[in-house]
Amino acid sequence: MNTATHAATSELRVAVLGARGKVGREICRAVEDAEGMTLVAEVDAGDSIEVLVEAGAQAVVDFTHPDVVMGNLEYCIDHGIHAVVGTTGFDDDRLAQLRTWLEGAPSTGVLIAPNFSIGAILMMRFAAQAAPFFDSVEIVELHHPTKADAPSGTARRTAELVAEARRAAGSAAMPDATSTALAGARGADVEGIPVHSVRVRGLVAHQEVILGELGETLTIRHDSLDRAGFGPGVLAGLRAIEDHPGLTVGLEHFLDLPR
Ligand SMILES: NC(=O)C1=CN([C@@H]2O[C@H](COP(=O)(O)OP(=O)(O)OC[C@H]3O[C@@H](n4cnc5c(N)ncnc54)[C@H](OP(=O)(O)O)[C@@H]3O)[C@@H](O)[C@H]2O)C=CC1
Ligand SMILES: O=C(O)C1=N[C@H](C(=O)O)C[C@H](O)C1
């Protein structure tokens, strides 16, 4: 655990939870190099979370583990510390719990972003835009084998957005004649969209959305090749979070994306 002393400054005081992890390390570097913010604490497993208050953190970035992130957020919300969260594993129950906690802290902001990379956000947007034009949509996400959750948060969110777009367009059920299958062979069902998870050493984070129509397919693919690619999105989240109290899901709400 590293902490900086609490000097009077107008810079945003940022702490990173999961600071020694694969992404956390990159985020510490990005915050240290960024203008307008100071890295005041690097916290990892085994460190006391009380260091956030002791270091005077105004905002935290959480890249830890789905098993611990809710406890971290309860502490942050209780202490009025804004949170920019990359950790995955959020479902409707968890989001509802966060909203309840935030009712007691109306000026605190929490951003849950399944993916901070701009390319992945655009992939999700383009997939949702394309979905109503095709009979079939399936998602294949490919990650390093140290990943805890499957499907990935990004794949789950993409499937939700695709399903929402298909519902809004009144799309028919997708064609699929499968009548016998080994368990898992057709992937996980996320709101009717099949999601296939691949875990292979050497990969970082990749996703394909495959859309099909009679006589043609469209594949939208995104590749994260280096975890430094998550840094700019996290910094954008930190710069916006003070002005967005309550719960926000998805960094796209803080970006000026085309409709
Ligand atoms: N939204 C996005 O853009 C992205 C999200 N992610 C997500 O971020 C999370 C972390 O990913 P990644 O960096 O690859 O994982 P790592 O396992 O490499 O890093 C997680 C770090 O958090 C530490 N940790 C565990 N518990 C605590 C705790 N209570 N307090 C502080 N630190 C803790 C771990 O320590 P130890 O190893 O000792 O347990 C580890 O050092 C995952 O959920 C992943 O899916 C990843 C990439 C991008
Ligand atoms: O664990 C990872 O590595 C990643 N997790 C996020 C997810 O689950 O979508 C984002 C990105 O895919 C990398």
Coordinates of C-alpha atoms and ligand atoms in Angstrom, one line a residue:
M1 CA 0.0 0.0 0.0
N2 CA 1.3 3.4 -1.0
T3 CA -0.2 6.7 0.2
A4 CA 0.5 10.3 -0.3
T5 CA 0.1 13.0 2.4
H6 CA -3.1 15.1 2.4
A7 CA -1.9 18.5 1.2
A8 CA -4.3 21.3 0.2
T9 CA -4.7 21.1 -3.6
S10 CA -7.4 21.7 -6.1
E11 CA -6.5 18.5 -7.9
L12 CA -8.8 15.5 -7.7
R13 CA -7.4 13.1 -5.1
V14 CA -7.6 9.6 -6.6
A15 CA -7.0 6.1 -5.0
V16 CA -6.7 2.9 -7.0
L17 CA -8.2 -0.4 -5.6
G18 CA -6.5 -3.4 -7.1
A19 CA -3.4 -1.3 -7.7
R20 CA -1.1 -4.3 -8.1
G21 CA -3.4 -6.1 -10.6
K22 CA -2.9 -6.3 -14.3
V23 CA -5.2 -3.3 -15.0
G24 CA -4.7 -1.5 -11.7
R25 CA -1.0 -1.1 -12.4
E26 CA -1.8 0.7 -15.7
I27 CA -4.4 2.9 -14.1
C28 CA -1.9 4.0 -11.4
R29 CA 0.5 5.0 -14.2
A30 CA -2.2 6.8 -16.1
V31 CA -3.4 8.8 -13.0
E32 CA 0.1 9.7 -12.1
D33 CA 0.7 11.1 -15.6
A34 CA -2.7 12.9 -15.9
E35 CA -3.2 16.6 -15.3
G36 CA -5.7 17.7 -12.7
M37 CA -5.5 14.7 -10.4
T38 CA -3.1 13.2 -7.9
L39 CA -2.7 9.5 -7.0
V40 CA -3.0 9.5 -3.2
A41 CA -3.3 5.7 -2.5
E42 CA -2.5 2.4 -4.1
V43 CA -4.5 -0.3 -2.4
D44 CA -4.4 -4.0 -3.0
A45 CA -5.6 -7.3 -1.4
G46 CA -4.6 -7.4 2.3
D47 CA -4.5 -3.6 2.7
S48 CA -7.0 -1.8 5.0
I49 CA -9.7 0.1 3.1
E50 CA -9.5 2.7 5.8
V51 CA -6.5 4.1 4.0
L52 CA -9.0 5.7 1.5
V53 CA -10.2 8.1 4.2
E54 CA -6.8 8.5 5.8
A55 CA -5.3 9.6 2.4
G56 CA -8.2 12.0 1.8
A57 CA -9.3 10.2 -1.5
Q58 CA -12.1 12.0 -3.3
A59 CA -12.6 9.3 -6.0
V60 CA -11.5 5.7 -6.3
V61 CA -10.9 3.5 -9.3
D62 CA -11.8 -0.2 -8.6
F63 CA -10.2 -3.0 -10.7
T64 CA -10.4 -5.8 -8.1
H65 CA -12.6 -8.9 -8.2
P66 CA -16.3 -9.5 -8.5
D67 CA -16.2 -11.1 -5.0
V68 CA -15.0 -7.9 -3.2
V69 CA -16.2 -5.0 -5.3
M70 CA -19.5 -4.6 -3.5
G71 CA -17.8 -4.3 -0.1
N72 CA -15.5 -1.7 -1.5
L73 CA -18.4 0.3 -2.9
E74 CA -20.4 0.2 0.3
Y75 CA -17.4 1.7 2.1
C76 CA -16.9 4.4 -0.6
I77 CA -20.6 5.4 -0.7
D78 CA -20.7 5.5 3.1
H79 CA -17.8 7.9 3.1
G80 CA -18.9 10.1 0.2
I81 CA -16.1 8.9 -2.1
H82 CA -16.9 8.8 -5.8
A83 CA -16.2 5.5 -7.6
V84 CA -15.2 4.7 -11.1
V85 CA -15.5 0.9 -11.4
G86 CA -14.1 -1.4 -14.0
T87 CA -14.5 -4.6 -12.0
T88 CA -17.1 -6.8 -13.6
G89 CA -19.8 -9.2 -12.3
F90 CA -22.6 -6.7 -12.0
D91 CA -26.2 -8.0 -12.4
D92 CA -29.6 -6.3 -11.8
D93 CA -29.6 -7.2 -8.1
R94 CA -26.1 -5.6 -7.5
L95 CA -27.1 -2.4 -9.4
A96 CA -30.3 -2.2 -7.4
Q97 CA -28.3 -2.5 -4.2
L98 CA -26.0 0.3 -5.3
R99 CA -29.0 2.6 -6.0
T100 CA -30.3 1.9 -2.5
W101 CA -27.0 2.8 -0.9
L102 CA -26.7 5.9 -3.1
E103 CA -30.1 7.2 -1.9
G104 CA -28.3 7.9 1.4
A105 CA -25.4 9.7 -0.3
P106 CA -27.1 12.0 -2.9
S107 CA -24.0 13.9 -4.0
T108 CA -21.8 10.8 -4.5
G109 CA -21.3 9.3 -8.0
V110 CA -20.7 5.7 -9.0
L111 CA -19.8 4.8 -12.6
I112 CA -20.0 1.1 -13.5
A113 CA -18.4 0.6 -16.9
P114 CA -18.2 -2.9 -18.3
N115 CA -15.5 -1.7 -20.7
F116 CA -13.4 1.5 -20.6
S117 CA -11.9 1.1 -24.1
I118 CA -13.4 3.5 -26.7
G119 CA -13.2 0.8 -29.4
A120 CA -15.2 -1.6 -27.3
I121 CA -17.8 1.0 -26.5
L122 CA -18.2 1.7 -30.2
M123 CA -18.4 -2.0 -30.9
M124 CA -21.3 -2.3 -28.5
R125 CA -23.0 0.8 -30.1
F126 CA -22.5 -0.5 -33.7
A127 CA -23.7 -4.0 -32.8
A128 CA -27.0 -2.6 -31.3
Q129 CA -27.5 -0.4 -34.4
A130 CA -26.9 -3.3 -36.7
A131 CA -28.9 -5.9 -34.8
P132 CA -32.4 -5.2 -36.2
F133 CA -31.2 -5.6 -39.8
F134 CA -30.2 -9.2 -39.3
D135 CA -32.0 -12.5 -38.5
S136 CA -29.2 -13.9 -36.3
V137 CA -26.8 -12.3 -33.7
E138 CA -24.3 -14.3 -31.6
I139 CA -21.4 -13.0 -29.5
V140 CA -18.0 -14.7 -29.1
E141 CA -15.8 -13.2 -26.3
L142 CA -12.2 -14.3 -26.0
H143 CA -10.0 -13.6 -22.9
H144 CA -6.9 -14.6 -20.9
P145 CA -7.5 -17.7 -18.7
T146 CA -7.0 -15.8 -15.4
K147 CA -10.4 -14.1 -15.9
A148 CA -12.9 -14.9 -13.1
D149 CA -16.2 -14.2 -14.8
A150 CA -17.9 -15.7 -17.8
P151 CA -19.4 -14.3 -19.9
S152 CA -17.4 -11.1 -19.8
G153 CA -19.1 -7.9 -18.6
T154 CA -18.7 -6.5 -22.0
A155 CA -20.3 -9.5 -23.7
R156 CA -23.2 -9.4 -21.3
R157 CA -23.8 -5.7 -21.8
T158 CA -23.5 -6.1 -25.6
A159 CA -26.1 -8.9 -25.5
E160 CA -28.4 -6.7 -23.4
L161 CA -28.1 -3.8 -25.8
V162 CA -28.6 -6.0 -28.9
A163 CA -31.7 -7.7 -27.2
E164 CA -33.1 -4.2 -26.4
A165 CA -32.6 -3.0 -30.0
R166 CA -34.2 -6.2 -31.4
R167 CA -37.2 -5.8 -29.0
A168 CA -37.6 -2.2 -30.0
A169 CA -37.6 -3.1 -33.7
G170 CA -40.0 -6.0 -33.2
S171 CA -37.5 -8.5 -34.5
A172 CA -38.7 -12.2 -34.9
A173 CA -37.1 -15.0 -32.9
M174 CA -33.7 -16.0 -34.2
P175 CA -33.6 -19.1 -36.4
D176 CA -32.1 -22.2 -34.6
A177 CA -33.0 -25.8 -35.3
T178 CA -30.8 -27.2 -32.6
S179 CA -32.8 -30.1 -31.0
T180 CA -30.0 -31.9 -29.2
A181 CA -26.8 -30.4 -27.8
L182 CA -24.1 -31.0 -25.2
A183 CA -24.6 -28.6 -22.2
G184 CA -23.0 -25.3 -23.1
A185 CA -22.5 -26.0 -26.8
R186 CA -24.8 -23.1 -27.8
G187 CA -23.3 -20.8 -25.2
A188 CA -24.9 -18.8 -22.4
D189 CA -28.3 -17.3 -23.1
V190 CA -28.3 -13.6 -22.3
E191 CA -31.8 -12.2 -23.0
G192 CA -32.1 -14.7 -25.9
I193 CA -28.7 -13.8 -27.4
P194 CA -26.2 -16.7 -27.4
V195 CA -22.8 -15.7 -25.8
H196 CA -19.8 -18.0 -26.2
S197 CA -16.7 -17.6 -23.9
V198 CA -13.2 -18.6 -24.9
R199 CA -10.3 -18.7 -22.4
V200 CA -6.9 -19.1 -24.0
R201 CA -3.4 -18.2 -22.7
G202 CA -1.8 -15.4 -24.7
L203 CA -5.1 -13.5 -25.3
V204 CA -5.9 -10.2 -23.6
A205 CA -9.6 -9.2 -24.3
H206 CA -11.4 -9.7 -27.6
Q207 CA -14.9 -9.9 -28.9
E208 CA -16.8 -10.6 -32.1
V209 CA -20.4 -9.9 -32.7
I210 CA -21.6 -12.0 -35.6
L211 CA -24.7 -10.9 -37.4
G212 CA -26.3 -13.0 -40.1
E213 CA -28.9 -12.6 -42.8
L214 CA -29.7 -14.8 -45.8
G215 CA -26.6 -14.7 -48.1
E216 CA -24.4 -12.5 -45.9
T217 CA -22.8 -11.9 -42.5
L218 CA -21.4 -8.9 -40.8
T219 CA -18.8 -9.4 -38.1
I220 CA -17.9 -6.5 -35.7
R221 CA -14.7 -7.3 -33.9
H222 CA -12.8 -5.5 -31.2
D223 CA -9.3 -6.4 -29.8
S224 CA -7.7 -5.0 -26.6
L225 CA -4.0 -5.7 -27.2
D226 CA -2.6 -3.8 -24.2
R227 CA -4.3 -2.9 -20.9
A228 CA -2.9 0.6 -21.3
G229 CA -5.9 1.0 -23.6
F230 CA -8.3 1.2 -20.6
G231 CA -6.5 4.3 -19.2
P232 CA -8.0 7.1 -21.2
G233 CA -11.5 5.9 -20.5
V234 CA -10.9 5.7 -16.8
L235 CA -9.5 9.2 -16.8
A236 CA -12.6 10.4 -18.6
G237 CA -14.7 8.7 -16.0
L238 CA -12.7 10.4 -13.2
R239 CA -13.0 13.8 -14.8
A240 CA -16.8 13.5 -15.1
I241 CA -17.8 11.6 -11.9
E242 CA -18.1 14.6 -9.6
D243 CA -20.7 16.1 -11.9
H244 CA -22.8 12.9 -12.1
P245 CA -24.1 11.9 -8.7
G246 CA -26.0 8.6 -8.5
L247 CA -25.4 5.5 -10.5
T248 CA -24.3 5.5 -14.1
V249 CA -23.9 2.3 -16.1
G250 CA -21.6 2.6 -19.1
L251 CA -18.9 5.2 -19.9
E252 CA -20.8 6.1 -23.1
H253 CA -23.1 8.4 -20.9
F254 CA -20.0 10.6 -20.3
L255 CA -18.8 10.6 -23.9
D256 CA -20.0 12.7 -26.9
L257 CA -20.8 9.7 -29.2
P258 CA -22.8 9.9 -32.4
R259 CA -26.4 8.8 -32.0
Ligands
LIG1 N1 -14.2 -2.4 -17.3 C1 -13.1 -2.6 -18.0 O1 -12.7 -1.9 -19.0 C2 -12.2 -3.7 -17.6 C3 -12.6 -4.5 -16.6 N2 -11.7 -5.5 -16.1 C4 -12.2 -6.1 -14.9 O2 -11.4 -5.6 -13.8 C5 -11.2 -6.7 -12.8 C6 -9.7 -6.9 -12.5 O3 -9.1 -7.3 -13.7 P1 -7.5 -7.6 -13.7 O4 -6.7 -6.4 -13.4 O5 -7.3 -8.4 -15.0 O6 -7.4 -8.6 -12.5 P2 -6.1 -8.9 -11.5 O7 -6.4 -10.2 -10.8 O8 -4.9 -8.9 -12.3 O9 -6.1 -7.7 -10.5 C7 -7.0 -7.6 -9.4 C8 -6.2 -7.1 -8.2 O10 -7.1 -6.7 -7.2 C9 -6.5 -7.3 -6.0 N3 -7.6 -7.4 -5.0 C10 -8.3 -8.5 -4.6 N4 -9.1 -8.1 -3.6 C11 -8.9 -6.8 -3.3 C12 -9.4 -5.9 -2.3 N5 -10.4 -6.3 -1.4 N6 -9.0 -4.7 -2.3 C13 -8.0 -4.3 -3.1 N7 -7.5 -5.1 -4.1 C14 -7.9 -6.3 -4.1 C15 -6.0 -8.6 -6.4 O11 -5.1 -9.1 -5.5 P3 -4.9 -10.7 -5.4 O12 -4.4 -11.1 -6.8 O13 -3.9 -10.9 -4.3 O14 -6.3 -11.3 -5.1 C16 -5.2 -8.1 -7.7 O15 -4.0 -7.5 -7.4 C17 -11.9 -7.9 -13.4 O16 -13.3 -7.9 -12.9 C18 -12.0 -7.6 -14.9 O17 -13.0 -8.3 -15.6 C19 -10.5 -5.7 -16.7 C20 -10.1 -5.0 -17.8 C21 -10.9 -3.9 -18.3
LIG2 O1 -11.1 -9.4 -17.4 C1 -10.7 -8.7 -18.4 O2 -9.6 -8.8 -18.8 C2 -11.7 -7.8 -19.0 N1 -12.8 -7.6 -18.4 C3 -13.8 -6.8 -18.9 C4 -15.1 -7.6 -19.2 O3 -15.4 -8.6 -18.5 O4 -15.8 -7.3 -20.2 C5 -13.4 -5.8 -20.0 C6 -12.4 -6.4 -20.9 O5 -13.1 -7.4 -21.7 C7 -11.3 -7.1 -20.2

